[in-house]
PDB file of C-alpha atoms in Angstrom:
ATOM      1  CA  UNK I   1     181.551  96.937 173.427  1.00  0.00           C
ATOM      2  CA  UNK I   2     179.867  95.585 176.594  1.00  0.00           C
ATOM      3  CA  UNK I   3     178.310  98.441 178.600  1.00  0.00           C
ATOM      4  CA  UNK I   4     176.970  97.987 182.125  1.00  0.00           C
ATOM      5  CA  UNK I   5     173.274  98.923 182.422  1.00  0.00           C
ATOM      6  CA  UNK I   6     173.851 100.044 186.026  1.00  0.00           C
ATOM      7  CA  UNK I   7     176.669 102.390 185.007  1.00  0.00           C
ATOM      8  CA  UNK I   8     174.609 103.757 182.127  1.00  0.00           C
ATOM      9  CA  UNK I   9     171.859 104.525 184.635  1.00  0.00           C
ATOM     10  CA  UNK I  10     174.373 106.382 186.829  1.00  0.00           C
ATOM     11  CA  UNK I  11     175.565 108.402 183.824  1.00  0.00           C
ATOM     12  CA  UNK I  12     171.943 109.329 183.131  1.00  0.00           C
ATOM     13  CA  UNK I  13     171.545 110.331 186.802  1.00  0.00           C
ATOM     14  CA  UNK I  14     174.628 112.591 186.529  1.00  0.00           C
ATOM     15  CA  UNK I  15     173.165 114.198 183.403  1.00  0.00           C
ATOM     16  CA  UNK I  16     169.764 114.791 185.020  1.00  0.00           C
ATOM     17  CA  UNK I  17     171.153 116.037 188.339  1.00  0.00           C
ATOM     18  CA  UNK I  18     173.753 118.283 186.749  1.00  0.00           C
ATOM     19  CA  UNK I  19     176.777 116.783 188.474  1.00  0.00           C
ATOM     20  CA  UNK I  20     178.288 113.846 190.346  1.00  0.00           C
ATOM     21  CA  UNK I  21     177.559 115.142 193.851  1.00  0.00           C
ATOM     22  CA  UNK I  22     173.864 115.797 193.178  1.00  0.00           C
ATOM     23  CA  UNK I  23     173.539 112.435 191.383  1.00  0.00           C
ATOM     24  CA  UNK I  24     175.156 110.662 194.337  1.00  0.00           C
ATOM     25  CA  UNK I  25     172.667 112.250 196.739  1.00  0.00           C
ATOM     26  CA  UNK I  26     169.744 111.218 194.531  1.00  0.00           C
ATOM     27  CA  UNK I  27     171.044 107.637 194.272  1.00  0.00           C
ATOM     28  CA  UNK I  28     171.989 107.407 197.984  1.00  0.00           C
ATOM     29  CA  UNK I  29     175.634 106.796 197.092  1.00  0.00           C
ATOM     30  CA  UNK I  30     178.887 108.580 197.822  1.00  0.00           C
ATOM     31  CA  UNK I  31     180.306 110.889 195.117  1.00  0.00           C
ATOM     32  CA  UNK I  32     183.470 108.766 194.989  1.00  0.00           C
ATOM     33  CA  UNK I  33     181.399 105.630 194.286  1.00  0.00           C
ATOM     34  CA  UNK I  34     179.574 107.346 191.409  1.00  0.00           C
ATOM     35  CA  UNK I  35     182.844 108.750 190.045  1.00  0.00           C
ATOM     36  CA  UNK I  36     184.456 105.309 190.153  1.00  0.00           C
ATOM     37  CA  UNK I  37     181.549 103.717 188.259  1.00  0.00           C
ATOM     38  CA  UNK I  38     181.671 106.443 185.599  1.00  0.00           C
ATOM     39  CA  UNK I  39     185.411 105.833 185.149  1.00  0.00           C
ATOM     40  CA  UNK I  40     184.709 102.124 184.652  1.00  0.00           C
ATOM     41  CA  UNK I  41     182.015 103.022 182.100  1.00  0.00           C
ATOM     42  CA  UNK I  42     184.532 105.225 180.278  1.00  0.00           C
ATOM     43  CA  UNK I  43     186.890 102.243 180.169  1.00  0.00           C
ATOM     44  CA  UNK I  44     184.100 100.061 178.744  1.00  0.00           C
ATOM     45  CA  UNK I  45     183.160 102.701 176.165  1.00  0.00           C
ATOM     46  CA  UNK I  46     186.765 103.463 175.253  1.00  0.00           C
ATOM     47  CA  UNK I  47     186.221 107.215 175.437  1.00  0.00           C
ATOM     48  CA  UNK I  48     185.897 110.083 177.923  1.00  0.00           C
ATOM     49  CA  UNK I  49     182.298 110.670 178.990  1.00  0.00           C
ATOM     50  CA  UNK I  50     182.757 113.523 181.470  1.00  0.00           C
ATOM     51  CA  UNK I  51     184.847 116.665 181.467  1.00  0.00           C
ATOM     52  CA  UNK I  52     185.798 117.308 185.083  1.00  0.00           C
ATOM     53  CA  UNK I  53     185.979 121.085 185.587  1.00  0.00           C
ATOM     54  CA  UNK I  54     186.449 123.186 188.760  1.00  0.00           C
ATOM     55  CA  UNK I  55     182.697 123.873 188.657  1.00  0.00           C
ATOM     56  CA  UNK I  56     181.711 120.215 188.347  1.00  0.00           C
ATOM     57  CA  UNK I  57     181.407 117.397 185.822  1.00  0.00           C
ATOM     58  CA  UNK I  58     180.038 118.122 182.342  1.00  0.00           C
ATOM     59  CA  UNK I  59     179.080 115.446 179.826  1.00  0.00           C
ATOM     60  CA  UNK I  60     181.151 115.222 176.663  1.00  0.00           C
ATOM     61  CA  UNK I  61     179.482 114.646 173.293  1.00  0.00           C
ATOM     62  CA  UNK I  62     180.005 110.906 173.787  1.00  0.00           C
ATOM     63  CA  UNK I  63     178.570 111.157 177.297  1.00  0.00           C
ATOM     64  CA  UNK I  64     175.453 112.919 176.019  1.00  0.00           C
ATOM     65  CA  UNK I  65     175.030 110.278 173.323  1.00  0.00           C
ATOM     66  CA  UNK I  66     175.187 107.463 175.873  1.00  0.00           C
ATOM     67  CA  UNK I  67     172.909 109.249 178.347  1.00  0.00           C
ATOM     68  CA  UNK I  68     170.288 109.723 175.623  1.00  0.00           C
ATOM     69  CA  UNK I  69     170.527 106.018 174.813  1.00  0.00           C
ATOM     70  CA  UNK I  70     170.178 105.187 178.518  1.00  0.00           C
ATOM     71  CA  UNK I  71     167.063 107.374 178.702  1.00  0.00           C
ATOM     72  CA  UNK I  72     165.475 105.545 175.760  1.00  0.00           C
ATOM     73  CA  UNK I  73     166.266 102.199 177.405  1.00  0.00           C
ATOM     74  CA  UNK I  74     164.745 103.407 180.669  1.00  0.00           C
ATOM     75  CA  UNK I  75     161.528 104.485 178.921  1.00  0.00           C
ATOM     76  CA  UNK I  76     161.290 101.124 177.158  1.00  0.00           C
ATOM     77  CA  UNK I  77     161.771  99.265 180.449  1.00  0.00           C
ATOM     78  CA  UNK I  78     159.052 101.358 182.107  1.00  0.00           C
ATOM     79  CA  UNK I  79     156.689 100.605 179.238  1.00  0.00           C
ATOM     80  CA  UNK I  80     157.558  96.907 179.452  1.00  0.00           C
ATOM     81  CA  UNK I  81     156.892  96.814 183.195  1.00  0.00           C
ATOM     82  CA  UNK I  82     153.535  98.497 182.670  1.00  0.00           C
ATOM     83  CA  UNK I  83     152.613  96.001 179.969  1.00  0.00           C
ATOM     84  CA  UNK I  84     153.535  93.115 182.270  1.00  0.00           C
ATOM     85  CA  UNK I  85     151.504  94.676 185.072  1.00  0.00           C
ATOM     86  CA  UNK I  86     148.488  94.917 182.779  1.00  0.00           C
ATOM     87  CA  UNK I  87     148.851  91.192 182.056  1.00  0.00           C
ATOM     88  CA  UNK I  88     148.769  90.391 185.793  1.00  0.00           C
ATOM     89  CA  UNK I  89     145.132  90.477 186.982  1.00  0.00           C
ATOM     90  CA  UNK I  90     146.257  90.874 190.608  1.00  0.00           C
ATOM     91  CA  UNK I  91     148.546  93.854 190.004  1.00  0.00           C
ATOM     92  CA  UNK I  92     147.039  97.289 190.871  1.00  0.00           C
ATOM     93  CA  UNK I  93     146.675  99.548 187.871  1.00  0.00           C
ATOM     94  CA  UNK I  94     145.035 102.798 186.907  1.00  0.00           C
ATOM     95  CA  UNK I  95     145.361 106.510 187.561  1.00  0.00           C
ATOM     96  CA  UNK I  96     145.613 107.981 191.076  1.00  0.00           C
ATOM     97  CA  UNK I  97     145.368 111.768 191.529  1.00  0.00           C
ATOM     98  CA  UNK I  98     147.014 112.853 194.804  1.00  0.00           C
ATOM     99  CA  UNK I  99     146.694 116.267 196.453  1.00  0.00           C
ATOM    100  CA  UNK I 100     148.912 117.542 199.260  1.00  0.00           C
ATOM    101  CA  UNK I 101     151.130 120.386 200.496  1.00  0.00           C
ATOM    102  CA  UNK I 102     154.576 121.431 199.271  1.00  0.00           C
ATOM    103  CA  UNK I 103     156.655 119.957 202.105  1.00  0.00           C
ATOM    104  CA  UNK I 104     155.074 116.534 201.671  1.00  0.00           C
ATOM    105  CA  UNK I 105     155.655 116.658 197.913  1.00  0.00           C
ATOM    106  CA  UNK I 106     159.331 117.543 198.317  1.00  0.00           C
ATOM    107  CA  UNK I 107     160.252 115.196 201.165  1.00  0.00           C
ATOM    108  CA  UNK I 108     157.904 112.260 200.554  1.00  0.00           C
ATOM    109  CA  UNK I 109     156.235 112.128 197.150  1.00  0.00           C
ATOM    110  CA  UNK I 110     159.119 113.064 194.846  1.00  0.00           C
ATOM    111  CA  UNK I 111     161.262 110.083 195.944  1.00  0.00           C
ATOM    112  CA  UNK I 112     158.112 107.936 196.094  1.00  0.00           C
ATOM    113  CA  UNK I 113     157.341 108.595 192.418  1.00  0.00           C
ATOM    114  CA  UNK I 114     160.725 107.144 191.501  1.00  0.00           C
ATOM    115  CA  UNK I 115     160.019 104.009 193.548  1.00  0.00           C
ATOM    116  CA  UNK I 116     156.482 103.724 192.186  1.00  0.00           C
ATOM    117  CA  UNK I 117     157.805 103.287 188.649  1.00  0.00           C
ATOM    118  CA  UNK I 118     159.639 100.196 189.916  1.00  0.00           C
ATOM    119  CA  UNK I 119     157.154  98.824 192.459  1.00  0.00           C
ATOM    120  CA  UNK I 120     153.825  99.791 190.872  1.00  0.00           C
ATOM    121  CA  UNK I 121     154.416 100.003 187.118  1.00  0.00           C
ATOM    122  CA  UNK I 122     150.709  99.658 186.419  1.00  0.00           C
ATOM    123  CA  UNK I 123     149.902 102.929 188.200  1.00  0.00           C
ATOM    124  CA  UNK I 124     149.903 106.400 186.720  1.00  0.00           C
ATOM    125  CA  UNK I 125     150.257 108.921 189.572  1.00  0.00           C
ATOM    126  CA  UNK I 126     149.476 112.620 189.307  1.00  0.00           C
ATOM    127  CA  UNK I 127     150.608 114.849 192.197  1.00  0.00           C
ATOM    128  CA  UNK I 128     149.027 118.254 192.737  1.00  0.00           C
ATOM    129  CA  UNK I 129     149.927 120.891 195.319  1.00  0.00           C
ATOM    130  CA  UNK I 130     146.624 121.760 196.979  1.00  0.00           C
ATOM    131  CA  UNK I 131     144.973 121.961 200.391  1.00  0.00           C
ATOM    132  CA  UNK I 132     142.049 123.471 202.236  1.00  0.00           C
ATOM    133  CA  UNK I 133     138.304 123.093 201.879  1.00  0.00           C
ATOM    134  CA  UNK I 134     138.431 123.047 198.082  1.00  0.00           C
ATOM    135  CA  UNK I 135     140.729 120.003 198.133  1.00  0.00           C
ATOM    136  CA  UNK I 136     138.323 118.150 200.448  1.00  0.00           C
ATOM    137  CA  UNK I 137     135.431 118.969 198.125  1.00  0.00           C
ATOM    138  CA  UNK I 138     137.382 117.720 195.124  1.00  0.00           C
ATOM    139  CA  UNK I 139     138.142 114.463 196.948  1.00  0.00           C
ATOM    140  CA  UNK I 140     134.472 113.879 197.692  1.00  0.00           C
ATOM    141  CA  UNK I 141     133.351 114.626 194.125  1.00  0.00           C
ATOM    142  CA  UNK I 142     136.033 112.381 192.606  1.00  0.00           C
ATOM    143  CA  UNK I 143     138.426 114.956 191.137  1.00  0.00           C
ATOM    144  CA  UNK I 144     141.089 113.773 193.608  1.00  0.00           C
ATOM    145  CA  UNK I 145     141.606 110.163 194.699  1.00  0.00           C
ATOM    146  CA  UNK I 146     143.820 110.717 197.733  1.00  0.00           C
ATOM    147  CA  UNK I 147     144.692 113.626 200.023  1.00  0.00           C
ATOM    148  CA  UNK I 148     147.716 113.788 202.299  1.00  0.00           C
ATOM    149  CA  UNK I 149     146.673 116.162 205.070  1.00  0.00           C
ATOM    150  CA  UNK I 150     148.575 117.722 207.961  1.00  0.00           C
ATOM    151  CA  UNK I 151     147.284 118.381 211.456  1.00  0.00           C
ATOM    152  CA  UNK I 152     148.650 119.169 214.879  1.00  0.00           C
ATOM    153  CA  UNK I 153     148.457 115.783 216.602  1.00  0.00           C
ATOM    154  CA  UNK I 154     146.216 117.118 219.392  1.00  0.00           C
ATOM    155  CA  UNK I 155     143.651 118.647 217.003  1.00  0.00           C
ATOM    156  CA  UNK I 156     140.463 116.596 216.530  1.00  0.00           C
ATOM    157  CA  UNK I 157     140.037 114.778 213.239  1.00  0.00           C
ATOM    158  CA  UNK I 158     136.560 114.386 211.782  1.00  0.00           C
ATOM    159  CA  UNK I 159     136.647 112.831 208.317  1.00  0.00           C
ATOM    160  CA  UNK I 160     133.798 113.993 206.147  1.00  0.00           C
ATOM    161  CA  UNK I 161     131.007 111.527 205.512  1.00  0.00           C
ATOM    162  CA  UNK I 162     132.014 109.064 202.836  1.00  0.00           C
ATOM    163  CA  UNK I 163     135.759 109.393 203.535  1.00  0.00           C
ATOM    164  CA  UNK I 164     138.239 107.594 205.785  1.00  0.00           C
ATOM    165  CA  UNK I 165     141.631 108.513 207.239  1.00  0.00           C
ATOM    166  CA  UNK I 166     144.817 106.446 207.464  1.00  0.00           C
ATOM    167  CA  UNK I 167     147.635 107.798 209.718  1.00  0.00           C
ATOM    168  CA  UNK I 168     150.898 107.999 207.772  1.00  0.00           C
ATOM    169  CA  UNK I 169     153.533 109.742 209.880  1.00  0.00           C
ATOM    170  CA  UNK I 170     154.088 111.550 213.182  1.00  0.00           C
ATOM    171  CA  UNK I 171     156.916 114.101 213.167  1.00  0.00           C
ATOM    172  CA  UNK I 172     158.188 116.546 215.757  1.00  0.00           C
ATOM    173  CA  UNK I 173     157.571 120.273 215.720  1.00  0.00           C
ATOM    174  CA  UNK I 174     160.870 122.199 215.821  1.00  0.00           C
ATOM    175  CA  UNK I 175     161.607 125.715 217.043  1.00  0.00           C
ATOM    176  CA  UNK I 176     163.323 127.718 214.316  1.00  0.00           C
ATOM    177  CA  UNK I 177     165.228 130.738 215.639  1.00  0.00           C
ATOM    178  CA  UNK I 178     166.933 133.634 213.780  1.00  0.00           C
ATOM    179  CA  UNK I 179     170.670 134.189 213.298  1.00  0.00           C
ATOM    180  CA  UNK I 180     172.455 135.691 216.256  1.00  0.00           C
ATOM    181  CA  UNK I 181     169.858 134.545 218.808  1.00  0.00           C
ATOM    182  CA  UNK I 182     170.508 131.755 221.278  1.00  0.00           C
ATOM    183  CA  UNK I 183     168.586 128.555 220.606  1.00  0.00           C
ATOM    184  CA  UNK I 184     166.066 127.708 223.372  1.00  0.00           C
ATOM    185  CA  UNK I 185     166.876 125.177 226.072  1.00  0.00           C
ATOM    186  CA  UNK I 186     163.351 124.751 227.468  1.00  0.00           C
ATOM    187  CA  UNK I 187     159.737 125.712 226.745  1.00  0.00           C
ATOM    188  CA  UNK I 188     160.058 128.662 229.119  1.00  0.00           C
ATOM    189  CA  UNK I 189     162.500 130.274 226.671  1.00  0.00           C
ATOM    190  CA  UNK I 190     159.679 130.566 224.131  1.00  0.00           C
ATOM    191  CA  UNK I 191     157.625 133.183 225.978  1.00  0.00           C
ATOM    192  CA  UNK I 192     159.519 136.334 225.043  1.00  0.00           C
ATOM    193  CA  UNK I 193     160.284 136.061 221.292  1.00  0.00           C
ATOM    194  CA  UNK I 194     158.028 137.466 218.591  1.00  0.00           C
ATOM    195  CA  UNK I 195     156.527 134.675 216.498  1.00  0.00           C
ATOM    196  CA  UNK I 196     155.655 134.187 212.854  1.00  0.00           C
ATOM    197  CA  UNK I 197     152.193 132.663 212.771  1.00  0.00           C
ATOM    198  CA  UNK I 198     150.855 130.294 210.131  1.00  0.00           C
ATOM    199  CA  UNK I 199     147.620 130.963 208.265  1.00  0.00           C
ATOM    200  CA  UNK I 200     144.436 130.154 210.238  1.00  0.00           C
ATOM    201  CA  UNK I 201     143.261 126.569 209.937  1.00  0.00           C
ATOM    202  CA  UNK I 202     146.714 125.140 209.244  1.00  0.00           C
ATOM    203  CA  UNK I 203     148.516 122.652 211.480  1.00  0.00           C
ATOM    204  CA  UNK I 204     151.179 125.260 212.269  1.00  0.00           C
ATOM    205  CA  UNK I 205     148.591 127.773 213.513  1.00  0.00           C
ATOM    206  CA  UNK I 206     146.969 125.081 215.701  1.00  0.00           C
ATOM    207  CA  UNK I 207     150.370 124.087 217.108  1.00  0.00           C
ATOM    208  CA  UNK I 208     151.317 127.673 217.998  1.00  0.00           C
ATOM    209  CA  UNK I 209     147.948 128.215 219.678  1.00  0.00           C
ATOM    210  CA  UNK I 210     148.449 125.009 221.668  1.00  0.00           C
ATOM    211  CA  UNK I 211     151.929 126.182 222.690  1.00  0.00           C
ATOM    212  CA  UNK I 212     150.457 129.464 223.901  1.00  0.00           C
ATOM    213  CA  UNK I 213     148.011 127.541 226.115  1.00  0.00           C
ATOM    214  CA  UNK I 214     150.822 125.341 227.442  1.00  0.00           C
ATOM    215  CA  UNK I 215     152.873 128.378 228.403  1.00  0.00           C
ATOM    216  CA  UNK I 216     149.861 130.068 229.987  1.00  0.00           C
ATOM    217  CA  UNK I 217     150.427 133.333 228.136  1.00  0.00           C
ATOM    218  CA  UNK I 218     149.593 135.007 224.861  1.00  0.00           C
ATOM    219  CA  UNK I 219     152.553 134.817 222.476  1.00  0.00           C
ATOM    220  CA  UNK I 220     153.506 137.879 220.439  1.00  0.00           C
ATOM    221  CA  UNK I 221     152.640 137.156 216.795  1.00  0.00           C
ATOM    222  CA  UNK I 222     153.943 139.757 214.409  1.00  0.00           C
ATOM    223  CA  UNK I 223     153.612 138.224 210.955  1.00  0.00           C
ATOM    224  CA  UNK I 224     151.456 135.571 209.271  1.00  0.00           C
ATOM    225  CA  UNK I 225     152.636 133.307 206.467  1.00  0.00           C
ATOM    226  CA  UNK I 226     151.148 130.433 204.488  1.00  0.00           C
ATOM    227  CA  UNK I 227     154.223 128.716 203.047  1.00  0.00           C
ATOM    228  CA  UNK I 228     156.999 127.199 205.162  1.00  0.00           C
ATOM    229  CA  UNK I 229     159.665 128.571 202.794  1.00  0.00           C
ATOM    230  CA  UNK I 230     158.310 132.084 203.399  1.00  0.00           C
ATOM    231  CA  UNK I 231     158.474 131.413 207.144  1.00  0.00           C
ATOM    232  CA  UNK I 232     162.143 130.429 206.844  1.00  0.00           C
ATOM    233  CA  UNK I 233     162.897 133.603 204.878  1.00  0.00           C
ATOM    234  CA  UNK I 234     161.252 135.706 207.599  1.00  0.00           C
ATOM    235  CA  UNK I 235     163.169 133.915 210.354  1.00  0.00           C
ATOM    236  CA  UNK I 236     166.411 134.370 208.421  1.00  0.00           C
ATOM    237  CA  UNK I 237     165.721 138.133 208.255  1.00  0.00           C
ATOM    238  CA  UNK I 238     165.257 138.244 212.038  1.00  0.00           C
ATOM    239  CA  UNK I 239     161.526 138.974 211.846  1.00  0.00           C
ATOM    240  CA  UNK I 240     160.568 136.352 214.410  1.00  0.00           C
ATOM    241  CA  UNK I 241     160.720 132.748 215.595  1.00  0.00           C
ATOM    242  CA  UNK I 242     158.596 129.924 214.190  1.00  0.00           C
ATOM    243  CA  UNK I 243     157.374 126.384 214.690  1.00  0.00           C
ATOM    244  CA  UNK I 244     158.108 124.117 211.732  1.00  0.00           C
ATOM    245  CA  UNK I 245     157.572 120.368 211.282  1.00  0.00           C
ATOM    246  CA  UNK I 246     160.573 118.146 210.673  1.00  0.00           C
ATOM    247  CA  UNK I 247     159.718 117.530 207.017  1.00  0.00           C
ATOM    248  CA  UNK I 248     159.784 121.274 206.332  1.00  0.00           C
ATOM    249  CA  UNK I 249     163.325 121.404 207.705  1.00  0.00           C
ATOM    250  CA  UNK I 250     164.365 118.108 206.099  1.00  0.00           C
ATOM    251  CA  UNK I 251     163.198 119.198 202.641  1.00  0.00           C
ATOM    252  CA  UNK I 252     164.728 122.694 202.808  1.00  0.00           C
ATOM    253  CA  UNK I 253     168.152 124.245 203.195  1.00  0.00           C
ATOM    254  CA  UNK I 254     168.247 126.233 206.430  1.00  0.00           C
ATOM    255  CA  UNK I 255     169.534 129.779 205.800  1.00  0.00           C
ATOM    256  CA  UNK I 256     172.905 130.629 207.326  1.00  0.00           C
ATOM    257  CA  UNK I 257     172.666 131.176 211.062  1.00  0.00           C
ATOM    258  CA  UNK I 258     169.116 129.838 211.411  1.00  0.00           C
ATOM    259  CA  UNK I 259     168.851 127.005 213.923  1.00  0.00           C
ATOM    260  CA  UNK I 260     166.180 124.334 214.359  1.00  0.00           C
ATOM    261  CA  UNK I 261     165.764 122.970 217.900  1.00  0.00           C
ATOM    262  CA  UNK I 262     163.859 119.969 219.199  1.00  0.00           C
ATOM    263  CA  UNK I 263     162.321 120.484 222.662  1.00  0.00           C
ATOM    264  CA  UNK I 264     160.321 118.101 224.875  1.00  0.00           C
ATOM    265  CA  UNK I 265     156.683 119.155 224.996  1.00  0.00           C
ATOM    266  CA  UNK I 266     156.478 120.781 221.556  1.00  0.00           C
ATOM    267  CA  UNK I 267     154.261 117.982 220.271  1.00  0.00           C
ATOM    268  CA  UNK I 268     153.996 116.493 216.801  1.00  0.00           C
ATOM    269  CA  UNK I 269     152.491 117.085 213.402  1.00  0.00           C
ATOM    270  CA  UNK I 270     150.613 114.148 211.948  1.00  0.00           C
ATOM    271  CA  UNK I 271     150.256 113.341 208.264  1.00  0.00           C
ATOM    272  CA  UNK I 272     147.057 111.553 207.272  1.00  0.00           C
ATOM    273  CA  UNK I 273     146.031 109.891 204.019  1.00  0.00           C
ATOM    274  CA  UNK I 274     142.333 110.536 203.348  1.00  0.00           C
ATOM    275  CA  UNK I 275     140.407 108.642 200.666  1.00  0.00           C
ATOM    276  CA  UNK I 276     136.797 108.047 199.718  1.00  0.00           C
ATOM    277  CA  UNK I 277     135.127 105.145 201.555  1.00  0.00           C
ATOM    278  CA  UNK I 278     132.324 103.233 199.837  1.00  0.00           C
ATOM    279  CA  UNK I 279     131.582  99.828 198.381  1.00  0.00           C
ATOM    280  CA  UNK I 280     133.969 100.653 195.526  1.00  0.00           C
ATOM    281  CA  UNK I 281     136.450 102.885 197.339  1.00  0.00           C
ATOM    282  CA  UNK I 282     139.280 102.833 198.038  1.00  0.00           C
ATOM    283  CA  UNK I 283     140.224 101.179 194.777  1.00  0.00           C
ATOM    284  CA  UNK I 284     143.095  98.651 194.666  1.00  0.00           C
ATOM    285  CA  UNK I 285     145.228 101.365 193.062  1.00  0.00           C
ATOM    286  CA  UNK I 286     144.604 103.808 195.928  1.00  0.00           C
ATOM    287  CA  UNK I 287     145.246 101.093 198.538  1.00  0.00           C
ATOM    288  CA  UNK I 288     148.517 100.176 196.843  1.00  0.00           C
ATOM    289  CA  UNK I 289     149.618 103.808 196.771  1.00  0.00           C
ATOM    290  CA  UNK I 290     148.760 104.295 200.466  1.00  0.00           C
ATOM    291  CA  UNK I 291     150.926 101.258 201.262  1.00  0.00           C
ATOM    292  CA  UNK I 292     153.779 102.760 199.263  1.00  0.00           C
ATOM    293  CA  UNK I 293     153.357 106.112 201.068  1.00  0.00           C
ATOM    294  CA  UNK I 294     153.603 104.240 204.379  1.00  0.00           C
ATOM    295  CA  UNK I 295     156.804 102.530 203.256  1.00  0.00           C
ATOM    296  CA  UNK I 296     158.351 105.800 202.073  1.00  0.00           C
ATOM    297  CA  UNK I 297     157.420 107.558 205.339  1.00  0.00           C
ATOM    298  CA  UNK I 298     158.910 104.710 207.392  1.00  0.00           C
ATOM    299  CA  UNK I 299     162.195 105.074 205.491  1.00  0.00           C
ATOM    300  CA  UNK I 300     162.572 108.780 206.333  1.00  0.00           C
ATOM    301  CA  UNK I 301     165.428 109.565 208.702  1.00  0.00           C
ATOM    302  CA  UNK I 302     163.656 111.766 211.245  1.00  0.00           C
ATOM    303  CA  UNK I 303     164.784 112.647 214.738  1.00  0.00           C
TER     304      UNK I 303
END
């Protein structure tokens, strides 16, 4: 029995994602392409691997057996790549502890971790959701190796002594409006709505304050939130309008009726990679990870 490694990997992806459609999205393929490859794998194996039900595809006992084998093979390949990387004196290796916010983790770092296993097998990457002054302190004292920070692009950036910043991505701010309300056509349409503000010191709060100055009036701010998912829930309930960065919209499912509008003059949010800067820092591992972050950000389909 000659089984295709690629098709085994797709079967494992179906098992992990919980269905063909979700697996296809994760693998950047069409559902029909994944389904066709699974059918070919079933032909190779000589048995049915999926039960196709109205609620989706479910692995049979044989399918689970093969997916478990594929997972063991995957783990062995990862270990082999890491061993080869350790043998290469020029390959970056080590542990990198990254801190950032939820939207960046969902839209940027989760897919990056998959690529890192292939491109940087010598690295062990730990991602932690964190931000604020405590995260900056932890970077300086060595508890974190890299921070991915957000800022409104017009806000001044002053890296702390002993650290350096690398721009990663500029993305547009979007106006998110509630169900049943007309989406804005121009900045002048943003004067009258009530707004959901972001917590002080965040890029969203800076952007809304800048918008208020642009419009020459004080905007009505009724609620304050810290998390972009909470903001979306408030907008969906009709509690106000909001400014959200593209990644927050890209990495979330907009509630029914909520619209996200791009307008000239709204400005951009910038993502920055901040690391320690000294004779020893950044380490080759941190530099390699920053390069991979750049590549992942460049591949995002924004706009």
